[in-house]
PDB file of C-alpha atoms in Angstrom:
ATOM      1  CA  UNK A   1       6.825   1.061  15.048  1.00 96.00           C
ATOM      2  CA  UNK A   2       6.439  -2.108  17.079  1.00 98.00           C
ATOM      3  CA  UNK A   3       8.195  -2.766  20.352  1.00 98.00           C
ATOM      4  CA  UNK A   4       9.025  -6.368  21.319  1.00 98.00           C
ATOM      5  CA  UNK A   5       5.585  -6.853  22.877  1.00 98.00           C
ATOM      6  CA  UNK A   6       3.996  -5.524  19.689  1.00 97.00           C
ATOM      7  CA  UNK A   7       5.951  -7.985  17.549  1.00 98.00           C
ATOM      8  CA  UNK A   8       4.737 -10.789  19.796  1.00 98.00           C
ATOM      9  CA  UNK A   9       1.175  -9.450  19.827  1.00 97.00           C
ATOM     10  CA  UNK A  10       1.013  -9.293  16.020  1.00 97.00           C
ATOM     11  CA  UNK A  11       3.038 -12.467  15.447  1.00 96.00           C
ATOM     12  CA  UNK A  12       0.223 -14.233  13.587  1.00 96.00           C
ATOM     13  CA  UNK A  13      -0.160 -11.378  11.090  1.00 96.00           C
ATOM     14  CA  UNK A  14       3.611 -11.036  10.690  1.00 98.00           C
ATOM     15  CA  UNK A  15       3.847 -14.803  10.090  1.00 97.00           C
ATOM     16  CA  UNK A  16       1.099 -14.594   7.452  1.00 96.00           C
ATOM     17  CA  UNK A  17       2.917 -11.721   5.746  1.00 96.00           C
ATOM     18  CA  UNK A  18       6.193 -13.650   5.645  1.00 97.00           C
ATOM     19  CA  UNK A  19       4.494 -16.808   4.365  1.00 97.00           C
ATOM     20  CA  UNK A  20       2.750 -14.778   1.638  1.00 96.00           C
ATOM     21  CA  UNK A  21       5.998 -13.077   0.576  1.00 94.00           C
ATOM     22  CA  UNK A  22       7.912 -16.338   0.292  1.00 95.00           C
ATOM     23  CA  UNK A  23       5.016 -18.085  -1.472  1.00 94.00           C
ATOM     24  CA  UNK A  24       5.070 -15.277  -4.047  1.00 93.00           C
ATOM     25  CA  UNK A  25       8.809 -15.622  -4.717  1.00 88.00           C
ATOM     26  CA  UNK A  26      10.411 -13.056  -2.402  1.00 89.00           C
ATOM     27  CA  UNK A  27      14.018 -14.001  -1.737  1.00 89.00           C
ATOM     28  CA  UNK A  28      14.141 -13.002   1.920  1.00 92.00           C
ATOM     29  CA  UNK A  29      16.187 -15.791   3.433  1.00 90.00           C
ATOM     30  CA  UNK A  30      13.747 -18.695   3.269  1.00 94.00           C
ATOM     31  CA  UNK A  31      13.099 -21.572   0.878  1.00 93.00           C
ATOM     32  CA  UNK A  32       9.933 -23.557   0.294  1.00 93.00           C
ATOM     33  CA  UNK A  33       8.318 -25.210   1.970  1.00 93.00           C
ATOM     34  CA  UNK A  34       8.271 -22.584   4.732  1.00 94.00           C
ATOM     35  CA  UNK A  35       6.183 -23.828   7.619  1.00 94.00           C
ATOM     36  CA  UNK A  36       4.405 -21.831  10.260  1.00 96.00           C
ATOM     37  CA  UNK A  37       6.799 -23.023  12.993  1.00 96.00           C
ATOM     38  CA  UNK A  38       9.850 -21.696  11.115  1.00 96.00           C
ATOM     39  CA  UNK A  39       8.099 -18.387  10.420  1.00 96.00           C
ATOM     40  CA  UNK A  40       7.083 -18.104  14.088  1.00 97.00           C
ATOM     41  CA  UNK A  41      10.663 -18.835  15.189  1.00 97.00           C
ATOM     42  CA  UNK A  42      11.919 -16.087  12.884  1.00 97.00           C
ATOM     43  CA  UNK A  43       9.531 -13.493  14.371  1.00 98.00           C
ATOM     44  CA  UNK A  44      10.415 -14.642  17.891  1.00 98.00           C
ATOM     45  CA  UNK A  45      14.080 -13.939  17.086  1.00 98.00           C
ATOM     46  CA  UNK A  46      13.081 -10.517  15.726  1.00 98.00           C
ATOM     47  CA  UNK A  47      11.166  -9.725  18.924  1.00 98.00           C
ATOM     48  CA  UNK A  48      14.269 -10.643  20.927  1.00 98.00           C
ATOM     49  CA  UNK A  49      16.418  -8.357  18.769  1.00 98.00           C
ATOM     50  CA  UNK A  50      13.958  -5.496  19.279  1.00 98.00           C
ATOM     51  CA  UNK A  51      14.014  -6.162  23.021  1.00 98.00           C
ATOM     52  CA  UNK A  52      17.834  -6.106  22.963  1.00 98.00           C
ATOM     53  CA  UNK A  53      17.722  -2.667  21.345  1.00 97.00           C
ATOM     54  CA  UNK A  54      19.416  -3.353  18.029  1.00 97.00           C
ATOM     55  CA  UNK A  55      16.403  -3.853  15.741  1.00 98.00           C
ATOM     56  CA  UNK A  56      13.514  -1.598  14.782  1.00 98.00           C
ATOM     57  CA  UNK A  57      10.365  -3.032  13.218  1.00 98.00           C
ATOM     58  CA  UNK A  58       8.002  -0.813  11.278  1.00 98.00           C
ATOM     59  CA  UNK A  59       4.649  -1.996   9.962  1.00 98.00           C
ATOM     60  CA  UNK A  60       2.007  -0.673   7.600  1.00 96.00           C
ATOM     61  CA  UNK A  61      -1.715  -1.141   8.123  1.00 94.00           C
ATOM     62  CA  UNK A  62      -4.671  -0.760   5.796  1.00 90.00           C
ATOM     63  CA  UNK A  63      -8.179  -1.204   7.221  1.00 89.00           C
ATOM     64  CA  UNK A  64      -6.753  -2.901  10.343  1.00 89.00           C
ATOM     65  CA  UNK A  65      -4.866  -5.448   8.223  1.00 90.00           C
ATOM     66  CA  UNK A  66      -1.078  -5.613   8.354  1.00 94.00           C
ATOM     67  CA  UNK A  67       0.021  -5.002   4.753  1.00 95.00           C
ATOM     68  CA  UNK A  68       3.760  -4.547   5.093  1.00 97.00           C
ATOM     69  CA  UNK A  69       6.813  -4.414   7.300  1.00 98.00           C
ATOM     70  CA  UNK A  70      10.478  -3.452   7.190  1.00 98.00           C
ATOM     71  CA  UNK A  71      13.307  -3.695   9.705  1.00 98.00           C
ATOM     72  CA  UNK A  72      16.299  -1.560  10.560  1.00 98.00           C
ATOM     73  CA  UNK A  73      19.153  -3.554  12.087  1.00 98.00           C
ATOM     74  CA  UNK A  74      21.419  -1.189  14.011  1.00 98.00           C
ATOM     75  CA  UNK A  75      25.145  -1.848  13.943  1.00 97.00           C
ATOM     76  CA  UNK A  76      26.255  -1.890  17.583  1.00 97.00           C
ATOM     77  CA  UNK A  77      30.021  -1.966  16.976  1.00 96.00           C
ATOM     78  CA  UNK A  78      31.781   1.150  18.276  1.00 95.00           C
ATOM     79  CA  UNK A  79      33.104   1.923  14.792  1.00 94.00           C
ATOM     80  CA  UNK A  80      29.733   1.384  13.119  1.00 95.00           C
ATOM     81  CA  UNK A  81      27.308   3.531  15.095  1.00 95.00           C
ATOM     82  CA  UNK A  82      26.702   5.598  11.950  1.00 95.00           C
ATOM     83  CA  UNK A  83      25.150   2.756   9.951  1.00 97.00           C
ATOM     84  CA  UNK A  84      22.224   0.364   9.853  1.00 98.00           C
ATOM     85  CA  UNK A  85      21.043  -2.425   7.581  1.00 98.00           C
ATOM     86  CA  UNK A  86      17.617  -2.390   5.950  1.00 98.00           C
ATOM     87  CA  UNK A  87      16.111  -5.869   6.244  1.00 98.00           C
ATOM     88  CA  UNK A  88      13.005  -7.776   5.225  1.00 97.00           C
ATOM     89  CA  UNK A  89      10.935  -5.225   3.350  1.00 97.00           C
ATOM     90  CA  UNK A  90       7.756  -7.290   2.923  1.00 96.00           C
ATOM     91  CA  UNK A  91       4.504  -6.161   1.317  1.00 95.00           C
ATOM     92  CA  UNK A  92       1.525  -8.490   1.080  1.00 95.00           C
ATOM     93  CA  UNK A  93       0.935  -9.642  -2.489  1.00 91.00           C
ATOM     94  CA  UNK A  94      -2.566  -8.124  -2.438  1.00 88.00           C
ATOM     95  CA  UNK A  95      -1.212  -4.694  -1.449  1.00 82.00           C
ATOM     96  CA  UNK A  96       1.736  -4.382  -3.844  1.00 86.00           C
ATOM     97  CA  UNK A  97       2.057  -1.350  -6.122  1.00 84.00           C
ATOM     98  CA  UNK A  98      -0.012   0.683  -3.660  1.00 85.00           C
ATOM     99  CA  UNK A  99       2.727   2.758  -2.041  1.00 91.00           C
ATOM    100  CA  UNK A 100       3.206   0.579   1.048  1.00 95.00           C
ATOM    101  CA  UNK A 101       6.911  -0.105   0.421  1.00 96.00           C
ATOM    102  CA  UNK A 102       7.625   3.560  -0.319  1.00 96.00           C
ATOM    103  CA  UNK A 103       5.830   4.663   2.856  1.00 97.00           C
ATOM    104  CA  UNK A 104       7.643   2.065   4.958  1.00 98.00           C
ATOM    105  CA  UNK A 105      11.028   3.053   3.565  1.00 98.00           C
ATOM    106  CA  UNK A 106      10.283   6.742   4.212  1.00 97.00           C
ATOM    107  CA  UNK A 107       9.383   5.961   7.824  1.00 98.00           C
ATOM    108  CA  UNK A 108      12.500   3.797   8.148  1.00 98.00           C
ATOM    109  CA  UNK A 109      14.714   6.635   6.922  1.00 97.00           C
ATOM    110  CA  UNK A 110      13.112   9.016   9.438  1.00 97.00           C
ATOM    111  CA  UNK A 111      13.885   6.536  12.220  1.00 97.00           C
ATOM    112  CA  UNK A 112      17.462   6.190  10.994  1.00 97.00           C
ATOM    113  CA  UNK A 113      17.881   9.975  11.012  1.00 96.00           C
ATOM    114  CA  UNK A 114      16.452  10.211  14.527  1.00 96.00           C
ATOM    115  CA  UNK A 115      19.024   7.634  15.651  1.00 96.00           C
ATOM    116  CA  UNK A 116      21.872   9.428  13.802  1.00 95.00           C
ATOM    117  CA  UNK A 117      22.363   6.490  11.429  1.00 96.00           C
ATOM    118  CA  UNK A 118      23.466   8.268   8.260  1.00 95.00           C
ATOM    119  CA  UNK A 119      24.439   5.264   6.164  1.00 97.00           C
ATOM    120  CA  UNK A 120      21.857   2.647   5.225  1.00 98.00           C
ATOM    121  CA  UNK A 121      22.667  -0.488   3.260  1.00 98.00           C
ATOM    122  CA  UNK A 122      20.800  -3.539   2.052  1.00 98.00           C
ATOM    123  CA  UNK A 123      20.961  -6.479  -0.271  1.00 97.00           C
ATOM    124  CA  UNK A 124      18.271  -7.780  -2.577  1.00 96.00           C
ATOM    125  CA  UNK A 125      18.066 -10.398  -5.273  1.00 95.00           C
ATOM    126  CA  UNK A 126      19.783  -9.049  -8.396  1.00 96.00           C
ATOM    127  CA  UNK A 127      17.291  -8.474 -11.179  1.00 93.00           C
ATOM    128  CA  UNK A 128      14.285  -8.435  -8.851  1.00 91.00           C
ATOM    129  CA  UNK A 129      11.580  -5.787  -8.996  1.00 89.00           C
ATOM    130  CA  UNK A 130      12.854  -4.484  -5.655  1.00 93.00           C
ATOM    131  CA  UNK A 131      15.886  -3.004  -7.412  1.00 95.00           C
ATOM    132  CA  UNK A 132      13.698  -0.482  -9.268  1.00 95.00           C
ATOM    133  CA  UNK A 133      12.173   0.586  -5.955  1.00 96.00           C
ATOM    134  CA  UNK A 134      15.528   1.160  -4.279  1.00 97.00           C
ATOM    135  CA  UNK A 135      16.819   3.086  -7.264  1.00 97.00           C
ATOM    136  CA  UNK A 136      13.706   5.275  -7.258  1.00 97.00           C
ATOM    137  CA  UNK A 137      14.213   5.918  -3.522  1.00 97.00           C
ATOM    138  CA  UNK A 138      17.742   7.221  -4.115  1.00 97.00           C
ATOM    139  CA  UNK A 139      19.802   4.178  -3.188  1.00 98.00           C
ATOM    140  CA  UNK A 140      23.052   3.511  -5.056  1.00 98.00           C
ATOM    141  CA  UNK A 141      23.840   0.063  -6.404  1.00 98.00           C
ATOM    142  CA  UNK A 142      27.385  -1.019  -5.516  1.00 97.00           C
ATOM    143  CA  UNK A 143      27.553  -4.366  -7.289  1.00 97.00           C
ATOM    144  CA  UNK A 144      26.663  -8.029  -7.032  1.00 97.00           C
ATOM    145  CA  UNK A 145      27.777 -11.134  -5.191  1.00 97.00           C
ATOM    146  CA  UNK A 146      27.295 -14.303  -7.280  1.00 97.00           C
ATOM    147  CA  UNK A 147      25.173 -17.192  -5.989  1.00 96.00           C
ATOM    148  CA  UNK A 148      24.643 -15.366  -2.700  1.00 95.00           C
ATOM    149  CA  UNK A 149      21.091 -16.480  -2.036  1.00 91.00           C
ATOM    150  CA  UNK A 150      18.573 -19.082  -3.024  1.00 92.00           C
ATOM    151  CA  UNK A 151      15.114 -18.154  -4.223  1.00 90.00           C
ATOM    152  CA  UNK A 152      12.181 -19.764  -2.417  1.00 92.00           C
ATOM    153  CA  UNK A 153      12.241 -22.449  -5.142  1.00 92.00           C
ATOM    154  CA  UNK A 154      15.925 -23.150  -4.413  1.00 91.00           C
ATOM    155  CA  UNK A 155      17.593 -21.534  -7.454  1.00 93.00           C
ATOM    156  CA  UNK A 156      20.894 -19.839  -6.603  1.00 95.00           C
ATOM    157  CA  UNK A 157      20.906 -16.143  -7.545  1.00 95.00           C
ATOM    158  CA  UNK A 158      23.253 -13.193  -7.192  1.00 97.00           C
ATOM    159  CA  UNK A 159      22.451 -10.482  -4.692  1.00 96.00           C
ATOM    160  CA  UNK A 160      22.777  -6.774  -5.377  1.00 97.00           C
ATOM    161  CA  UNK A 161      24.233  -4.490  -2.703  1.00 98.00           C
ATOM    162  CA  UNK A 162      22.698  -1.017  -2.316  1.00 98.00           C
ATOM    163  CA  UNK A 163      23.329   1.930   0.004  1.00 98.00           C
ATOM    164  CA  UNK A 164      21.975   5.372   0.745  1.00 98.00           C
ATOM    165  CA  UNK A 165      23.723   8.186   2.557  1.00 96.00           C
ATOM    166  CA  UNK A 166      21.293  10.249   4.621  1.00 95.00           C
ATOM    167  CA  UNK A 167      24.070  12.483   5.946  1.00 88.00           C
ATOM    168  CA  UNK A 168      27.864  12.440   6.243  1.00 84.00           C
ATOM    169  CA  UNK A 169      29.843  12.760   9.461  1.00 74.00           C
ATOM    170  CA  UNK A 170      32.706  15.070   8.646  1.00 69.00           C
ATOM    171  CA  UNK A 171      35.311  15.442  11.345  1.00 57.00           C
ATOM    172  CA  UNK A 172      37.570  18.388  10.758  1.00 50.00           C
ATOM    173  CA  UNK A 173      41.115  18.071  11.947  1.00 46.00           C
ATOM    174  CA  UNK A 174      41.126  14.267  11.911  1.00 42.00           C
ATOM    175  CA  UNK A 175      43.572  12.509   9.625  1.00 43.00           C
ATOM    176  CA  UNK A 176      44.064   8.925   8.680  1.00 43.00           C
ATOM    177  CA  UNK A 177      47.047   7.377  10.423  1.00 39.00           C
TER     178      UNK A 177
END
């Protein structure tokens, strides 16, 4: 887990990871051409969110090389303290299919449990290989939103919404008004 200083310290490697992901077609909020300045600005915003206490950044290393990252965005609304959004699961193209994403998601779920965030949700490009990963990890697909995101090449694609319940908060004696 990186604190804000860690995000800033490893900004060059995080930038390289993001640039690699987008160059290899990951629909993670950016379109080509993605320049270094835009990638740096993104990671600066992430560092600020970590510093503010509503974002967690986890990274994976192999032989001192950053191979992957994932973020947990904590809902800070009083009625949403039970949930968090999984964001930007990125694995370097040279490290894919090696268990990095599964390890990162396992670590993310442990962090969510430690923070009493029992409901995780995410969106990913419908039809992407990421959907098989989330299904294998026990996430439930809710549905799709049409033309929600553009691929790095600019094609509009639907996004699939997924969630996973780590635990339920049952409150006995409480009734809906």
